[in-house]
PDB file of C-alpha atoms in Angstrom:
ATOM      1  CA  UNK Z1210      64.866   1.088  67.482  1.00  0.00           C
ATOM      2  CA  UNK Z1211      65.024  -1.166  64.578  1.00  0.00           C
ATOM      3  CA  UNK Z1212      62.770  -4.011  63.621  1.00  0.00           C
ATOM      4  CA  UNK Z1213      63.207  -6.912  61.508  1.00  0.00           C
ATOM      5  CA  UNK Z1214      60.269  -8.777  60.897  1.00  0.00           C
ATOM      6  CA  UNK Z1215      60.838 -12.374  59.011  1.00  0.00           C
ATOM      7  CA  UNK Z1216      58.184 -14.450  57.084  1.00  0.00           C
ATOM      8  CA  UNK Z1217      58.364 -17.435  54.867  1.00  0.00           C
ATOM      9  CA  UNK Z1218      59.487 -20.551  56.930  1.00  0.00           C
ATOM     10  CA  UNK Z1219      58.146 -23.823  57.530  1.00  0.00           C
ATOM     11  CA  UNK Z1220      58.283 -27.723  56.179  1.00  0.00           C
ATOM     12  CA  UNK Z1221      59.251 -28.505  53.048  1.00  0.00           C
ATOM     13  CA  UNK Z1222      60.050 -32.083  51.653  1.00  0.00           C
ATOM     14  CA  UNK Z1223      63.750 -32.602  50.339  1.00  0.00           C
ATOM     15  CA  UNK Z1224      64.431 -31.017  46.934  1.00  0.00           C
ATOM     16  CA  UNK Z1225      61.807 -28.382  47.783  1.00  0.00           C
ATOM     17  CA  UNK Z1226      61.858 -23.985  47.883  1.00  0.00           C
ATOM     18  CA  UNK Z1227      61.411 -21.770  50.300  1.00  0.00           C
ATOM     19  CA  UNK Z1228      61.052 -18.237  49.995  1.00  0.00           C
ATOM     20  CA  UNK Z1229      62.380 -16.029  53.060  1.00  0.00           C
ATOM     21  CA  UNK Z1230      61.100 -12.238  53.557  1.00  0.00           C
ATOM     22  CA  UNK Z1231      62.624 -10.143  56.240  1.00  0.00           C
ATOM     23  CA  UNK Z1232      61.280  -6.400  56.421  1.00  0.00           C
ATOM     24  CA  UNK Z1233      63.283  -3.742  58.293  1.00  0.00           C
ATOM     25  CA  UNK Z1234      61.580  -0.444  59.616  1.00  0.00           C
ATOM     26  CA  UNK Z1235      62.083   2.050  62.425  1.00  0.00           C
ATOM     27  CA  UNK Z1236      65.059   4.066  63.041  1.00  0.00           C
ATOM     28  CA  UNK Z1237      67.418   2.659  60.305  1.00  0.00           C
ATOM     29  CA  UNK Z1238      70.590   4.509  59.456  1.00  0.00           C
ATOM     30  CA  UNK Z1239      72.902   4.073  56.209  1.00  0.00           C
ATOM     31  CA  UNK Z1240      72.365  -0.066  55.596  1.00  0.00           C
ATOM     32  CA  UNK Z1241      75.524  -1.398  54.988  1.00  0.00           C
ATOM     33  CA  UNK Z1242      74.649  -4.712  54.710  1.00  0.00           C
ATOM     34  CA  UNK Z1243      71.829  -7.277  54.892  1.00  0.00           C
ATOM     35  CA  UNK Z1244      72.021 -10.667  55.257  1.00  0.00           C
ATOM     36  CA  UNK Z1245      70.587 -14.250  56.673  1.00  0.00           C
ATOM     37  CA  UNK Z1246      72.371 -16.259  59.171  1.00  0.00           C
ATOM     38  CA  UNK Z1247      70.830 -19.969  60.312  1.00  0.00           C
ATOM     39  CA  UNK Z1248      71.960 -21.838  63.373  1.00  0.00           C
ATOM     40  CA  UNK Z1249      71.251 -25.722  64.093  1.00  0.00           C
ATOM     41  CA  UNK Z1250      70.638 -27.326  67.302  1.00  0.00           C
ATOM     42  CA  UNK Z1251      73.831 -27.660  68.414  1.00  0.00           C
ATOM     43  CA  UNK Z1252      75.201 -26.005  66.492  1.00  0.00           C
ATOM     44  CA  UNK Z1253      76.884 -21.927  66.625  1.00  0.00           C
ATOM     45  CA  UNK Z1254      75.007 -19.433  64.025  1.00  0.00           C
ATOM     46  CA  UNK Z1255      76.618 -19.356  60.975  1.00  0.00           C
ATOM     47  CA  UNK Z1256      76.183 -17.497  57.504  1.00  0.00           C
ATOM     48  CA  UNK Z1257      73.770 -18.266  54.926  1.00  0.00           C
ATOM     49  CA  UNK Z1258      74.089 -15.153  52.657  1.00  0.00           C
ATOM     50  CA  UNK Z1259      74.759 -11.440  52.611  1.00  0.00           C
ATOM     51  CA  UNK Z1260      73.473  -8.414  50.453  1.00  0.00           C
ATOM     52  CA  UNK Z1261      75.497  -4.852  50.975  1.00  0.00           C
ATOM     53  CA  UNK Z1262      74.302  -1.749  50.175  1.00  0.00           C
ATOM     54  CA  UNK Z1263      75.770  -1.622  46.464  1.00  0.00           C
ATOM     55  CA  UNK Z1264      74.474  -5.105  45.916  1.00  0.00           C
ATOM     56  CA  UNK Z1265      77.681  -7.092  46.405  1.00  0.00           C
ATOM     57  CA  UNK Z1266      76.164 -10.898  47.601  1.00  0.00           C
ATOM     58  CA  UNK Z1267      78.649 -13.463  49.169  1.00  0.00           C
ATOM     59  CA  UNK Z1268      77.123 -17.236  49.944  1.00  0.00           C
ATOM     60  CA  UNK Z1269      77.914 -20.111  52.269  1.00  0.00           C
ATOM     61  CA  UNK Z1270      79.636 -22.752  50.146  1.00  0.00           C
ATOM     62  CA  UNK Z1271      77.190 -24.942  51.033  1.00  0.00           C
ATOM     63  CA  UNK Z1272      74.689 -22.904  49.499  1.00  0.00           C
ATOM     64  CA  UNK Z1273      75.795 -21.451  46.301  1.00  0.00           C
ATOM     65  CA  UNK Z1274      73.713 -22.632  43.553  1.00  0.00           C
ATOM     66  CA  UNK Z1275      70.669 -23.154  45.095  1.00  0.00           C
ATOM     67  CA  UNK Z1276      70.169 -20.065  47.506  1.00  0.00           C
ATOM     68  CA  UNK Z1277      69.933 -16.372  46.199  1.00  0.00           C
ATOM     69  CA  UNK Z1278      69.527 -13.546  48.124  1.00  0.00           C
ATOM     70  CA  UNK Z1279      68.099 -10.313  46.507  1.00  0.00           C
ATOM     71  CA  UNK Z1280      66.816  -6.961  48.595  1.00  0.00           C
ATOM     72  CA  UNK Z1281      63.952  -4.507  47.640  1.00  0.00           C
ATOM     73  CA  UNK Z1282      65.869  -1.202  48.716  1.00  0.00           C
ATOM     74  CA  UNK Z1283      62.655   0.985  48.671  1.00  0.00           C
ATOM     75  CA  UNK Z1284      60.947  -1.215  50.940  1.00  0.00           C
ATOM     76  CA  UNK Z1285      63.957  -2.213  53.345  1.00  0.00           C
ATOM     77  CA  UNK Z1286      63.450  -5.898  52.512  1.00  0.00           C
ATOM     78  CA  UNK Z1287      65.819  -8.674  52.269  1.00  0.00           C
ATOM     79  CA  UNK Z1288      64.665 -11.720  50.734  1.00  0.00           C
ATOM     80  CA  UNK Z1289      66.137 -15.377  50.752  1.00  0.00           C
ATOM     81  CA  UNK Z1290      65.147 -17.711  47.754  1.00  0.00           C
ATOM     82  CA  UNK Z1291      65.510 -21.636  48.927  1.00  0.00           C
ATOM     83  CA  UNK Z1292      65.657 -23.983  46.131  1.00  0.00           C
ATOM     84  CA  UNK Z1293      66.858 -27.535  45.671  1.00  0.00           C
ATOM     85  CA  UNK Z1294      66.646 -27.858  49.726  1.00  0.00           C
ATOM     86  CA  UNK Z1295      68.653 -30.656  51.956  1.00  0.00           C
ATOM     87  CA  UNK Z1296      68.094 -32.177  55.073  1.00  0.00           C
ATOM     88  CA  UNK Z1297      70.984 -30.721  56.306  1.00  0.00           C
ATOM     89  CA  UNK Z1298      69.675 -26.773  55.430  1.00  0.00           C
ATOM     90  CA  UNK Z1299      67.166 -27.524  58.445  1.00  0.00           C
ATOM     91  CA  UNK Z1300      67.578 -24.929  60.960  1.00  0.00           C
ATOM     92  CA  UNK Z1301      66.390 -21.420  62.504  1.00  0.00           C
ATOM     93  CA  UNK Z1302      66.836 -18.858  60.377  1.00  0.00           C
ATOM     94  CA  UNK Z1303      67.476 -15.362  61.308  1.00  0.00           C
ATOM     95  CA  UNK Z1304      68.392 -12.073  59.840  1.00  0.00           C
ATOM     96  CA  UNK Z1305      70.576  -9.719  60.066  1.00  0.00           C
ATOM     97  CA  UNK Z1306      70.972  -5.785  59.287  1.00  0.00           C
ATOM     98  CA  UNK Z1307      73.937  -3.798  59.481  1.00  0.00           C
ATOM     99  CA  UNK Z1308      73.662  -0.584  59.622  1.00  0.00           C
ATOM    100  CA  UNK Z1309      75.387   3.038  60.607  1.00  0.00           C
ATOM    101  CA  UNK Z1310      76.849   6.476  60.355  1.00  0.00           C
ATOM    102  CA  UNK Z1311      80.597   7.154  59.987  1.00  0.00           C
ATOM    103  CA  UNK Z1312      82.511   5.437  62.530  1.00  0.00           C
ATOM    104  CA  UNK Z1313      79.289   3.577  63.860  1.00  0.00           C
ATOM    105  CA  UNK Z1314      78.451   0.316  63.039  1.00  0.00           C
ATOM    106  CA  UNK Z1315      75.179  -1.467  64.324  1.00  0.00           C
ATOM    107  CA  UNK Z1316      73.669  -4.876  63.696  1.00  0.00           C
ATOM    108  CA  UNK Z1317      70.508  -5.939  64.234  1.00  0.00           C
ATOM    109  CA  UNK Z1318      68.976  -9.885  64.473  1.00  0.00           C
ATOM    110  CA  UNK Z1319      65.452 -10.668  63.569  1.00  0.00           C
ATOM    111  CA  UNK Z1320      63.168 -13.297  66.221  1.00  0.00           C
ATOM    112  CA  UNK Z1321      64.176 -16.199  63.330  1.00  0.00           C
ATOM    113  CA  UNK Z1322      62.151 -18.394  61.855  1.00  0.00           C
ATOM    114  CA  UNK Z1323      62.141 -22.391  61.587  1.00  0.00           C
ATOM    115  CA  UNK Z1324      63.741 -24.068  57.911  1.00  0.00           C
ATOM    116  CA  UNK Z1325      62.738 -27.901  58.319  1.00  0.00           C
ATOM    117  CA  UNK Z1326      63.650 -29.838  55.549  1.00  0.00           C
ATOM    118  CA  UNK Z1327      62.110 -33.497  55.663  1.00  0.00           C
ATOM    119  CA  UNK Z1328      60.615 -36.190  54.285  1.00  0.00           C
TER     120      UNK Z1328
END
């Protein structure tokens, strides 16, 4: 079993930052990849940003610029740095792990937690 356990949401005004956490533990194999995902109401999950294992990042359009994502390897933590926020960046935010062993490939969601961006 794997467990990701996120931390950092909650209300920010427009123009605000957010920092997101998200600590893995249990039975992780070889990480190939970290990453956030978000999902709207009404909307289908999409990607925020992802970390691999050699540190390679890749960012939503809509984010680059004012998101970065960095990762503590030693501690199996992802984290999600929120600046220069937008209405439109309000949603659930959940993360992700990849992980595996030759031909095996797993991926793992954290519970998510709520992004609102208002005024």
């Amino acid at each position: 079993q794997v467990q990701l356990v996120e931390s950092g949401g909650g209300l920010v005004q427009p123009g605000g930052s957010l920092r997101l956490s998200c600590a893995a533990s249990g039975s992780i194999l070889s990480i190939f990849e970290m990453g956030w995902y978000r999902q709207a109401p009404g909307k289908e999950r999409e990607l925020v940003a992802k970390i691999t294992g050699a540190g390679g990042t890749r960012y939503d359009d809509s984010v680059k610029g004012r998101f970065t994502i960095s990762r503590d390897n030693a501690k199996n933590t992802v984290y999600l740095q929120m600046n220069s926020l937008k209405v439109e960046d309000t949603a659930v935010y959940y993360c992700n792990l990849k992980d595996g062993w030759g031909s095996l490939v797993r991926s793992h969601w954290g519970q998510g937690t709520q992004v609102t961006v208002s005024s």
